[in-house]
GROMACS .gro file of C-alpha atoms in nm:
model
  393
    1MET     CA    1  10.022  -0.740 -12.451
    2ILE     CA    2  10.164  -1.015 -12.298
    3GLY     CA    3  10.363  -1.217 -12.560
    4CYS     CA    4  10.394  -1.183 -12.911
    5VAL     CA    5  10.597  -1.493 -12.982
    6GLU     CA    6  10.641  -1.765 -13.348
    7PHE     CA    7  10.522  -2.052 -13.306
    8ASN     CA    8  10.602  -2.364 -13.429
    9GLU     CA    9  10.420  -2.601 -13.337
   10ARG     CA   10  10.145  -2.738 -13.600
   11HIS     CA   11   9.793  -2.508 -13.560
   12THR     CA   12   9.642  -2.815 -13.373
   13SER     CA   13   9.367  -2.724 -13.144
   14LEU     CA   14   9.589  -2.914 -12.828
   15ASN     CA   15   9.906  -2.754 -12.863
   16LEU     CA   16   9.724  -2.408 -12.883
   17LYS     CA   17   9.545  -2.510 -12.607
   18ASN     CA   18   9.917  -2.575 -12.434
   19PHE     CA   19  10.066  -2.268 -12.592
   20LEU     CA   20   9.784  -2.096 -12.414
   21GLU     CA   21   9.830  -2.237 -12.013
   22ALA     CA   22  10.210  -2.215 -12.068
   23LYS     CA   23  10.118  -1.855 -12.130
   24PHE     CA   24   9.916  -1.728 -11.881
   25SER     CA   25  10.083  -1.984 -11.590
   26GLU     CA   26  10.389  -1.760 -11.699
   27TRP     CA   27  10.232  -1.461 -11.615
   28ASN     CA   28  10.025  -1.637 -11.358
   29ILE     CA   29   9.675  -1.466 -11.473
   30ASN     CA   30   9.526  -1.882 -11.464
   31GLN     CA   31   9.292  -1.686 -11.233
   32TYR     CA   32   9.185  -1.373 -11.417
   33VAL     CA   33   9.156  -1.545 -11.734
   34ASN     CA   34   8.774  -1.473 -11.788
   35VAL     CA   35   8.725  -1.519 -12.194
   36ILE     CA   36   8.953  -1.525 -12.444
   37VAL     CA   37   8.773  -1.331 -12.765
   38SER     CA   38   8.921  -1.473 -13.119
   39ASP     CA   39   8.842  -1.446 -13.463
   40ASN     CA   40   8.600  -1.775 -13.581
   41ALA     CA   41   8.912  -2.026 -13.646
   42ALA     CA   42   8.803  -2.357 -13.598
   43ASN     CA   43   9.043  -2.460 -13.417
   44ILE     CA   44   9.105  -2.138 -13.202
   45LEU     CA   45   8.759  -2.173 -13.126
   46SER     CA   46   8.833  -2.587 -13.009
   47ALA     CA   47   9.182  -2.487 -12.861
   48VAL     CA   48   8.958  -2.269 -12.624
   49ARG     CA   49   8.681  -2.559 -12.559
   50LEU     CA   50   9.003  -2.749 -12.461
   51GLY     CA   51   9.129  -2.559 -12.245
   52GLY     CA   52   8.809  -2.467 -12.058
   53TRP     CA   53   8.741  -2.096 -12.144
   54ARG     CA   54   8.491  -1.927 -12.231
   55SER     CA   55   8.529  -1.798 -12.633
   56LEU     CA   56   8.409  -1.487 -12.801
   57SER     CA   57   8.353  -1.449 -13.172
   58CYS     CA   58   8.470  -1.166 -13.249
   59TYR     CA   59   8.255  -0.882 -13.407
   60ALA     CA   60   8.445  -0.708 -13.635
   61HIS     CA   61   8.518  -1.086 -13.849
   62THR     CA   62   8.203  -1.141 -13.787
   63ILE     CA   63   8.009  -0.865 -13.947
   64ASN     CA   64   8.344  -0.921 -14.223
   65LEU     CA   65   8.205  -1.241 -14.322
   66VAL     CA   66   7.865  -1.128 -14.261
   67VAL     CA   67   7.907  -0.783 -14.567
   68GLN     CA   68   8.142  -1.122 -14.786
   69SER     CA   69   7.949  -1.314 -14.792
   70SER     CA   70   7.685  -1.082 -14.949
   71MET     CA   71   7.902  -0.913 -15.174
   72ASP     CA   72   7.805  -1.167 -15.407
   73ALA     CA   73   7.482  -1.017 -15.529
   74ILE     CA   74   7.678  -0.711 -15.647
   75SER     CA   75   7.951  -1.014 -15.784
   76ASP     CA   76   7.878  -0.846 -16.202
   77THR     CA   77   7.916  -0.441 -16.099
   78MET     CA   78   8.223  -0.539 -15.853
   79ARG     CA   79   8.431  -0.706 -16.157
   80ARG     CA   80   8.322  -0.375 -16.376
   81VAL     CA   81   8.444  -0.146 -16.044
   82LYS     CA   82   8.770  -0.314 -16.046
   83ASP     CA   83   8.878  -0.303 -16.375
   84ILE     CA   84   8.846   0.041 -16.431
   85ILE     CA   85   9.025   0.073 -16.134
   86GLU     CA   86   9.341  -0.154 -16.197
   87TYR     CA   87   9.323  -0.021 -16.591
   88PHE     CA   88   9.400   0.375 -16.402
   89HIS     CA   89   9.616   0.200 -16.170
   90ARG     CA   90   9.872   0.055 -16.538
   91SER     CA   91   9.762   0.361 -16.733
   92ALA     CA   92   9.974   0.631 -16.722
   93PRO     CA   93   9.843   0.879 -16.969
   94ALA     CA   94   9.488   0.776 -16.837
   95LYS     CA   95   9.609   0.808 -16.482
   96LYS     CA   96   9.740   1.186 -16.624
   97LYS     CA   97   9.373   1.274 -16.793
   98PHE     CA   98   9.237   1.220 -16.566
   99ALA     CA   99   9.420   1.377 -16.277
  100GLU     CA  100   9.346   1.717 -16.566
  101ILE     CA  101   8.995   1.595 -16.598
  102GLN     CA  102   8.892   1.669 -16.163
  103GLU     CA  103   9.134   2.002 -16.207
  104GLN     CA  104   8.924   2.198 -16.445
  105MET     CA  105   8.609   2.018 -16.340
  106HIS     CA  106   8.775   2.229 -15.995
  107ILE     CA  107   8.737   1.903 -15.869
  108ALA     CA  108   9.002   1.815 -15.570
  109PRO     CA  109   9.273   1.567 -15.718
  110LEU     CA  110   9.144   1.194 -15.581
  111LYS     CA  111   9.273   0.887 -15.698
  112LEU     CA  112   9.127   0.565 -15.708
  113LYS     CA  113   9.126   0.317 -15.473
  114GLN     CA  114   9.190  -0.027 -15.424
  115ASP     CA  115   9.009  -0.296 -15.210
  116VAL     CA  116   9.194  -0.585 -14.999
  117VAL     CA  117   9.005  -0.931 -15.104
  118THR     CA  118   9.006  -0.985 -14.726
  119ARG     CA  119   8.830  -0.656 -14.543
  120TRP     CA  120   8.520  -0.566 -14.668
  121ASN     CA  121   8.583  -0.192 -14.597
  122SER     CA  122   8.804  -0.155 -14.812
  123THR     CA  123   8.566  -0.278 -15.071
  124TYR     CA  124   8.313   0.000 -14.885
  125ASP     CA  125   8.643   0.285 -14.934
  126SER     CA  126   8.710   0.195 -15.309
  127LEU     CA  127   8.286   0.218 -15.407
  128GLN     CA  128   8.286   0.578 -15.173
  129ARG     CA  129   8.588   0.685 -15.352
  130VAL     CA  130   8.412   0.648 -15.765
  131LEU     CA  131   8.088   0.785 -15.607
  132LYS     CA  132   8.310   1.089 -15.512
  133VAL     CA  133   8.444   1.163 -15.886
  134LYS     CA  134   8.250   0.990 -16.100
  135GLU     CA  135   8.167   1.237 -16.314
  136ALA     CA  136   8.557   1.279 -16.385
  137LEU     CA  137   8.516   0.917 -16.418
  138ILE     CA  138   8.250   0.923 -16.696
  139ALA     CA  139   8.478   1.208 -16.879
  140THR     CA  140   8.768   1.062 -16.899
  141LEU     CA  141   8.678   0.687 -16.930
  142ALA     CA  142   8.432   0.816 -17.220
  143ILE     CA  143   8.741   0.983 -17.402
  144MET     CA  144   8.981   0.689 -17.309
  145ARG     CA  145   8.839   0.360 -17.240
  146PRO     CA  146   8.429   0.398 -17.299
  147ASP     CA  147   8.398   0.046 -17.356
  148ILE     CA  148   8.493  -0.065 -17.017
  149SER     CA  149   8.309   0.234 -16.906
  150LEU     CA  150   7.968   0.200 -16.631
  151SER     CA  151   7.580   0.179 -16.693
  152GLN     CA  152   7.306   0.380 -16.583
  153GLU     CA  153   7.271   0.039 -16.362
  154ASP     CA  154   7.619   0.019 -16.232
  155TRP     CA  155   7.600   0.386 -16.178
  156GLN     CA  156   7.244   0.262 -15.873
  157THR     CA  157   7.349  -0.057 -15.746
  158ILE     CA  158   7.686   0.083 -15.608
  159GLU     CA  159   7.531   0.381 -15.515
  160LYS     CA  160   7.276   0.190 -15.288
  161ALA     CA  161   7.505  -0.071 -15.216
  162THR     CA  162   7.702   0.210 -15.007
  163GLU     CA  163   7.405   0.312 -14.846
  164LEU     CA  164   7.293  -0.047 -14.696
  165LEU     CA  165   7.663  -0.079 -14.650
  166LYS     CA  166   7.685   0.222 -14.456
  167PRO     CA  167   7.597   0.104 -14.052
  168PHE     CA  168   7.840  -0.201 -14.140
  169TYR     CA  169   8.135   0.007 -14.160
  170GLU     CA  170   8.037   0.284 -13.917
  171ILE     CA  171   8.043   0.051 -13.626
  172THR     CA  172   8.365  -0.158 -13.805
  173LEU     CA  173   8.468   0.093 -13.731
  174GLU     CA  174   8.397   0.182 -13.366
  175VAL     CA  175   8.446  -0.223 -13.230
  176SER     CA  176   8.779  -0.189 -13.383
  177GLY     CA  177   8.907   0.086 -13.120
  178GLU     CA  178   9.132  -0.009 -12.821
  179THR     CA  179   9.012   0.248 -12.597
  180TYR     CA  180   8.707   0.230 -12.458
  181VAL     CA  181   8.451  -0.069 -12.339
  182SER     CA  182   8.359  -0.262 -12.689
  183ALA     CA  183   8.173  -0.576 -12.545
  184SER     CA  184   7.928  -0.398 -12.399
  185LYS     CA  185   7.859  -0.261 -12.722
  186TYR     CA  186   7.795  -0.613 -12.901
  187ILE     CA  187   7.455  -0.612 -12.823
  188VAL     CA  188   7.355  -0.293 -12.919
  189PHE     CA  189   7.562  -0.267 -13.275
  190SER     CA  190   7.330  -0.629 -13.416
  191LYS     CA  191   7.006  -0.427 -13.272
  192ILE     CA  192   7.169  -0.114 -13.460
  193ILE     CA  193   7.195  -0.291 -13.814
  194THR     CA  194   6.881  -0.514 -13.807
  195ARG     CA  195   6.675  -0.170 -13.743
  196ALA     CA  196   6.871   0.008 -14.048
  197LEU     CA  197   6.797  -0.331 -14.267
  198ASN     CA  198   6.430  -0.337 -14.173
  199LYS     CA  199   6.393   0.038 -14.217
  200TYR     CA  200   6.450  -0.013 -14.597
  201ALA     CA  201   6.193  -0.081 -14.821
  202PRO     CA  202   6.153  -0.314 -15.081
  203GLU     CA  203   6.383  -0.291 -15.403
  204ASN     CA  204   6.325  -0.235 -15.824
  205ASN     CA  205   6.692  -0.267 -15.810
  206GLN     CA  206   6.670  -0.709 -15.805
  207THR     CA  207   7.051  -0.658 -15.730
  208ILE     CA  208   6.983  -0.486 -15.461
  209GLN     CA  209   6.684  -0.625 -15.252
  210GLN     CA  210   6.861  -0.962 -15.339
  211MET     CA  211   7.222  -0.862 -15.161
  212LEU     CA  212   6.963  -0.691 -14.886
  213ASN     CA  213   6.819  -0.989 -14.811
  214SER     CA  214   7.158  -1.180 -14.808
  215LEU     CA  215   7.283  -0.921 -14.534
  216LYS     CA  216   6.934  -1.001 -14.339
  217GLY     CA  217   6.999  -1.388 -14.368
  218GLN     CA  218   7.309  -1.381 -14.263
  219MET     CA  219   7.277  -1.129 -13.983
  220GLN     CA  220   7.020  -1.337 -13.818
  221GLN     CA  221   7.224  -1.706 -13.858
  222ARG     CA  222   7.562  -1.502 -13.730
  223LEU     CA  223   7.399  -1.313 -13.442
  224GLY     CA  224   7.057  -1.400 -13.468
  225GLU     CA  225   7.144  -1.542 -13.088
  226VAL     CA  226   7.363  -1.270 -12.889
  227GLU     CA  227   7.124  -1.216 -12.686
  228ASN     CA  228   7.116  -1.531 -12.563
  229ASN     CA  229   7.489  -1.476 -12.521
  230THR     CA  230   7.535  -1.451 -12.088
  231LEU     CA  231   7.832  -1.285 -12.123
  232LEU     CA  232   7.748  -0.999 -12.357
  233CYS     CA  233   7.380  -0.921 -12.175
  234GLU     CA  234   7.567  -0.916 -11.861
  235ALA     CA  235   7.814  -0.589 -11.960
  236THR     CA  236   7.492  -0.478 -12.196
  237ILE     CA  237   7.307  -0.407 -11.866
  238LEU     CA  238   7.660  -0.311 -11.681
  239ASP     CA  239   7.718  -0.048 -11.893
  240PRO     CA  240   7.535   0.292 -11.758
  241ARG     CA  241   7.514   0.379 -12.178
  242PHE     CA  242   7.205   0.121 -12.198
  243LYS     CA  243   7.079  -0.100 -11.945
  244LYS     CA  244   6.764  -0.222 -12.050
  245SER     CA  245   6.758   0.012 -12.414
  246GLY     CA  246   7.042  -0.220 -12.521
  247PHE     CA  247   6.819  -0.549 -12.599
  248ASN     CA  248   6.626  -0.583 -12.860
  249ASN     CA  249   6.332  -0.849 -12.689
  250PRO     CA  250   6.259  -0.700 -12.353
  251ARG     CA  251   6.216  -1.092 -12.273
  252ASN     CA  252   6.557  -1.144 -12.317
  253PHE     CA  253   6.695  -0.795 -12.072
  254GLU     CA  254   6.417  -1.005 -11.853
  255ARG     CA  255   6.582  -1.361 -11.818
  256ALA     CA  256   6.933  -1.185 -11.795
  257ALA     CA  257   6.804  -0.972 -11.523
  258SER     CA  258   6.656  -1.232 -11.311
  259GLU     CA  259   6.969  -1.434 -11.357
  260MET     CA  260   7.262  -1.178 -11.254
  261LYS     CA  261   7.099  -1.097 -10.950
  262ARG     CA  262   7.083  -1.384 -10.850
  263ARG     CA  263   7.490  -1.451 -10.914
  264ILE     CA  264   7.502  -1.102 -10.712
  265GLY     CA  265   7.303  -1.290 -10.419
  266SER     CA  266   7.584  -1.526 -10.473
  267ASP     CA  267   7.827  -1.347 -10.313
  268ARG     CA  268   7.931  -1.386  -9.934
  269THR     CA  269   8.168  -1.109  -9.925
  270GLN     CA  270   8.173  -0.867  -9.642
  271PHE     CA  271   8.146  -0.524  -9.801
  272PRO     CA  272   8.324  -0.261  -9.536
  273GLN     CA  273   8.029   0.033  -9.559
  274GLU     CA  274   7.815  -0.288  -9.467
  275SER     CA  275   7.998  -0.385  -9.146
  276ALA     CA  276   8.004  -0.081  -9.053
  277VAL     CA  277   7.613  -0.047  -9.089
  278GLU     CA  278   7.532  -0.380  -8.827
  279GLU     CA  279   7.861  -0.205  -8.617
  280ARG     CA  280   7.571   0.133  -8.589
  281VAL     CA  281   7.237  -0.004  -8.573
  282PRO     CA  282   7.134  -0.115  -8.262
  283PRO     CA  283   6.901  -0.383  -8.179
  284GLN     CA  284   6.513  -0.287  -8.163
  285PRO     CA  285   6.434  -0.337  -7.799
  286LYS     CA  286   6.129  -0.583  -7.693
  287THR     CA  287   5.754  -0.374  -7.674
  288GLY     CA  288   5.602  -0.657  -7.540
  289SER     CA  289   5.425  -0.620  -7.849
  290ILE     CA  290   5.291  -0.898  -8.061
  291TRP     CA  291   5.551  -0.812  -8.359
  292ASP     CA  292   5.805  -0.825  -8.129
  293ASP     CA  293   5.953  -1.192  -8.293
  294PHE     CA  294   5.830  -1.081  -8.670
  295ASP     CA  295   6.073  -0.700  -8.551
  296GLU     CA  296   6.396  -0.866  -8.500
  297GLU     CA  297   6.367  -1.114  -8.772
  298ILE     CA  298   6.316  -0.817  -9.028
  299SER     CA  299   6.603  -0.670  -8.850
  300ALA     CA  300   6.870  -0.975  -8.824
  301LEU     CA  301   6.825  -1.062  -9.171
  302VAL     CA  302   6.785  -0.724  -9.415
  303PRO     CA  303   7.204  -0.667  -9.274
  304GLN     CA  304   7.305  -1.025  -9.297
  305ASN     CA  305   7.154  -1.095  -9.677
  306PRO     CA  306   7.319  -1.057  -9.967
  307THR     CA  307   7.013  -1.215 -10.237
  308ALA     CA  308   6.829  -0.908 -10.060
  309ALA     CA  309   7.146  -0.692 -10.064
  310GLY     CA  310   7.233  -0.763 -10.431
  311ILE     CA  311   6.853  -0.744 -10.551
  312VAL     CA  312   6.867  -0.366 -10.360
  313GLU     CA  313   7.186  -0.328 -10.544
  314PHE     CA  314   7.081  -0.364 -10.829
  315ASP     CA  315   6.717  -0.296 -10.869
  316LYS     CA  316   6.812   0.074 -10.745
  317TYR     CA  317   7.130   0.074 -11.042
  318MET     CA  318   6.830   0.044 -11.290
  319GLU     CA  319   6.658   0.210 -11.176
  320GLU     CA  320   6.929   0.583 -11.206
  321PRO     CA  321   6.893   0.738 -11.558
  322LEU     CA  322   7.086   0.655 -11.899
  323ILE     CA  323   7.444   0.783 -11.917
  324LYS     CA  324   7.504   0.985 -12.232
  325ARG     CA  325   7.629   0.714 -12.549
  326GLN     CA  326   7.980   0.977 -12.547
  327GLU     CA  327   8.056   0.923 -12.143
  328ASN     CA  328   8.284   0.698 -12.055
  329PRO     CA  329   8.124   0.390 -11.808
  330LEU     CA  330   8.429   0.308 -11.605
  331LEU     CA  331   8.403   0.689 -11.520
  332TRP     CA  332   8.076   0.651 -11.365
  333TRP     CA  333   8.109   0.350 -11.246
  334LYS     CA  334   8.439   0.473 -11.015
  335ASP     CA  335   8.174   0.784 -10.881
  336ARG     CA  336   7.958   0.473 -10.773
  337LYS     CA  337   8.208   0.199 -10.647
  338GLY     CA  338   7.992   0.220 -10.285
  339VAL     CA  339   7.691   0.311 -10.305
  340TYR     CA  340   7.699  -0.052 -10.545
  341PRO     CA  341   7.993  -0.205 -10.420
  342ARG     CA  342   7.830  -0.561 -10.517
  343LEU     CA  343   7.738  -0.456 -10.890
  344TYR     CA  344   8.091  -0.240 -10.887
  345LYS     CA  345   8.263  -0.573 -10.844
  346TYR     CA  346   8.095  -0.794 -11.136
  347MET     CA  347   8.112  -0.486 -11.344
  348LEU     CA  348   8.496  -0.535 -11.359
  349LYS     CA  349   8.491  -0.882 -11.438
  350ARG     CA  350   8.221  -0.768 -11.790
  351LEU     CA  351   8.324  -0.484 -11.888
  352ASN     CA  352   8.675  -0.517 -11.987
  353ILE     CA  353   8.614  -0.771 -12.203
  354THR     CA  354   8.633  -0.644 -12.596
  355ALA     CA  355   8.480  -0.679 -12.887
  356THR     CA  356   8.710  -0.748 -13.070
  357SER     CA  357   9.092  -0.935 -13.165
  358VAL     CA  358   9.185  -0.616 -13.381
  359PRO     CA  359   9.409  -0.529 -13.185
  360CYS     CA  360   9.639  -0.847 -13.157
  361GLU     CA  361   9.621  -0.822 -13.555
  362ARG     CA  362   9.807  -0.415 -13.552
  363VAL     CA  363  10.049  -0.632 -13.260
  364PHE     CA  364  10.113  -0.855 -13.559
  365SER     CA  365  10.139  -0.548 -13.784
  366LYS     CA  366  10.412  -0.389 -13.538
  367ALA     CA  367  10.575  -0.667 -13.540
  368GLY     CA  368  10.684  -0.669 -13.876
  369LEU     CA  369  10.700  -0.298 -13.906
  370ILE     CA  370  11.018  -0.388 -13.639
  371LEU     CA  371  11.095  -0.685 -13.803
  372ASN     CA  372  11.197  -0.501 -14.137
  373GLU     CA  373  11.484  -0.528 -14.365
  374ARG     CA  374  11.601  -0.134 -14.207
  375ARG     CA  375  11.665  -0.402 -13.944
  376THR     CA  376  11.908  -0.709 -14.035
  377ARG     CA  377  12.083  -0.662 -13.710
  378LEU     CA  378  11.768  -0.839 -13.535
  379LYS     CA  379  11.868  -1.189 -13.550
  380THR     CA  380  11.704  -1.341 -13.237
  381LYS     CA  381  11.371  -1.458 -13.252
  382LYS     CA  382  11.342  -1.317 -12.818
  383LYS     CA  383  11.482  -0.987 -12.923
  384LEU     CA  384  11.180  -0.901 -13.179
  385SER     CA  385  10.957  -1.036 -12.860
  386GLU     CA  386  11.112  -0.789 -12.647
  387LEU     CA  387  11.074  -0.534 -12.892
  388VAL     CA  388  10.692  -0.601 -12.916
  389PHE     CA  389  10.622  -0.623 -12.615
  390ILE     CA  390  10.820  -0.311 -12.472
  391SER     CA  391  10.612  -0.047 -12.829
  392CYS     CA  392  10.286  -0.230 -12.704
  393ASN     CA  393  10.272  -0.142 -12.363
   0.00000   0.00000   0.00000
């Protein structure tokens, strides 16, 4: 984290672009800015374009939009669930009876969870909790408020909806982490979700079928072109856990691999180990054979042609077996830095990309905790910024 400051200007694209440029210059990192990851706000995306930076949409925000758009299909059931949850939160007698019935059923006492409109994950948690206390909830409502009880169709909708949403939930949790490589999973996550949705057979429940169709359509609309994103393709290829297997379409891999070979081959950097090899290899003696000129040409070409060296590195890397998904790809690369010097240099600019801007939102939440009612002496904005900086770093 390099800064958390109050922005008093209008949030126009130009003002945001100027702010980012000033912040990058302050830290002297202009030349190191590889890509800017943000939510899908139009002014942010426009600011990134104005600054000439590459942009990447936050995967967690994109998934949130996919699911939120599809939740309309079960809006009637969701409204009834929310009415029940609000009733238990407002009514002390109902809350007490609910706890008593859970105890009688030898169920660990659990409270119902309210969801947050802007974060669909909380909706999933809310529905999961409702399913977990289903029997106790039915019994309590039968006594206290039978008029707001859920129908059998509602329960079926909740069960199947949570089943549909489970892959989205698990992937949102994983992509929001801060301690591991995530950009290389962007394409893989999309592949996993799409395949999970395609496994579902046509539904008799029209509400669920509508939701399923919406999820598929939204995934295609918002994430259908991820395998055409150069940054994401290269990150996936350079992750020894995925490589080619991370792609849904083999042709997209072939295109990305070909382009990566070209880019790596254009790197004219002379690596130490290659210089040493050149010094040790003596020139081939002339033998008077008709092959002398050809051999001389090839011996000069092999150590000096970076394109050939880059291709050899890439092909050798692709032949290595995949490592386990739970392993750390950065440690793998650390051990093979000398084996694949060109790829390693390129990898540093790809696997350092995060797939989500969620960590930035956590910083904002942390700033709110630091600046609370108990710390009334925090008068200066500079002091707050310094405390947040220390806390996050």
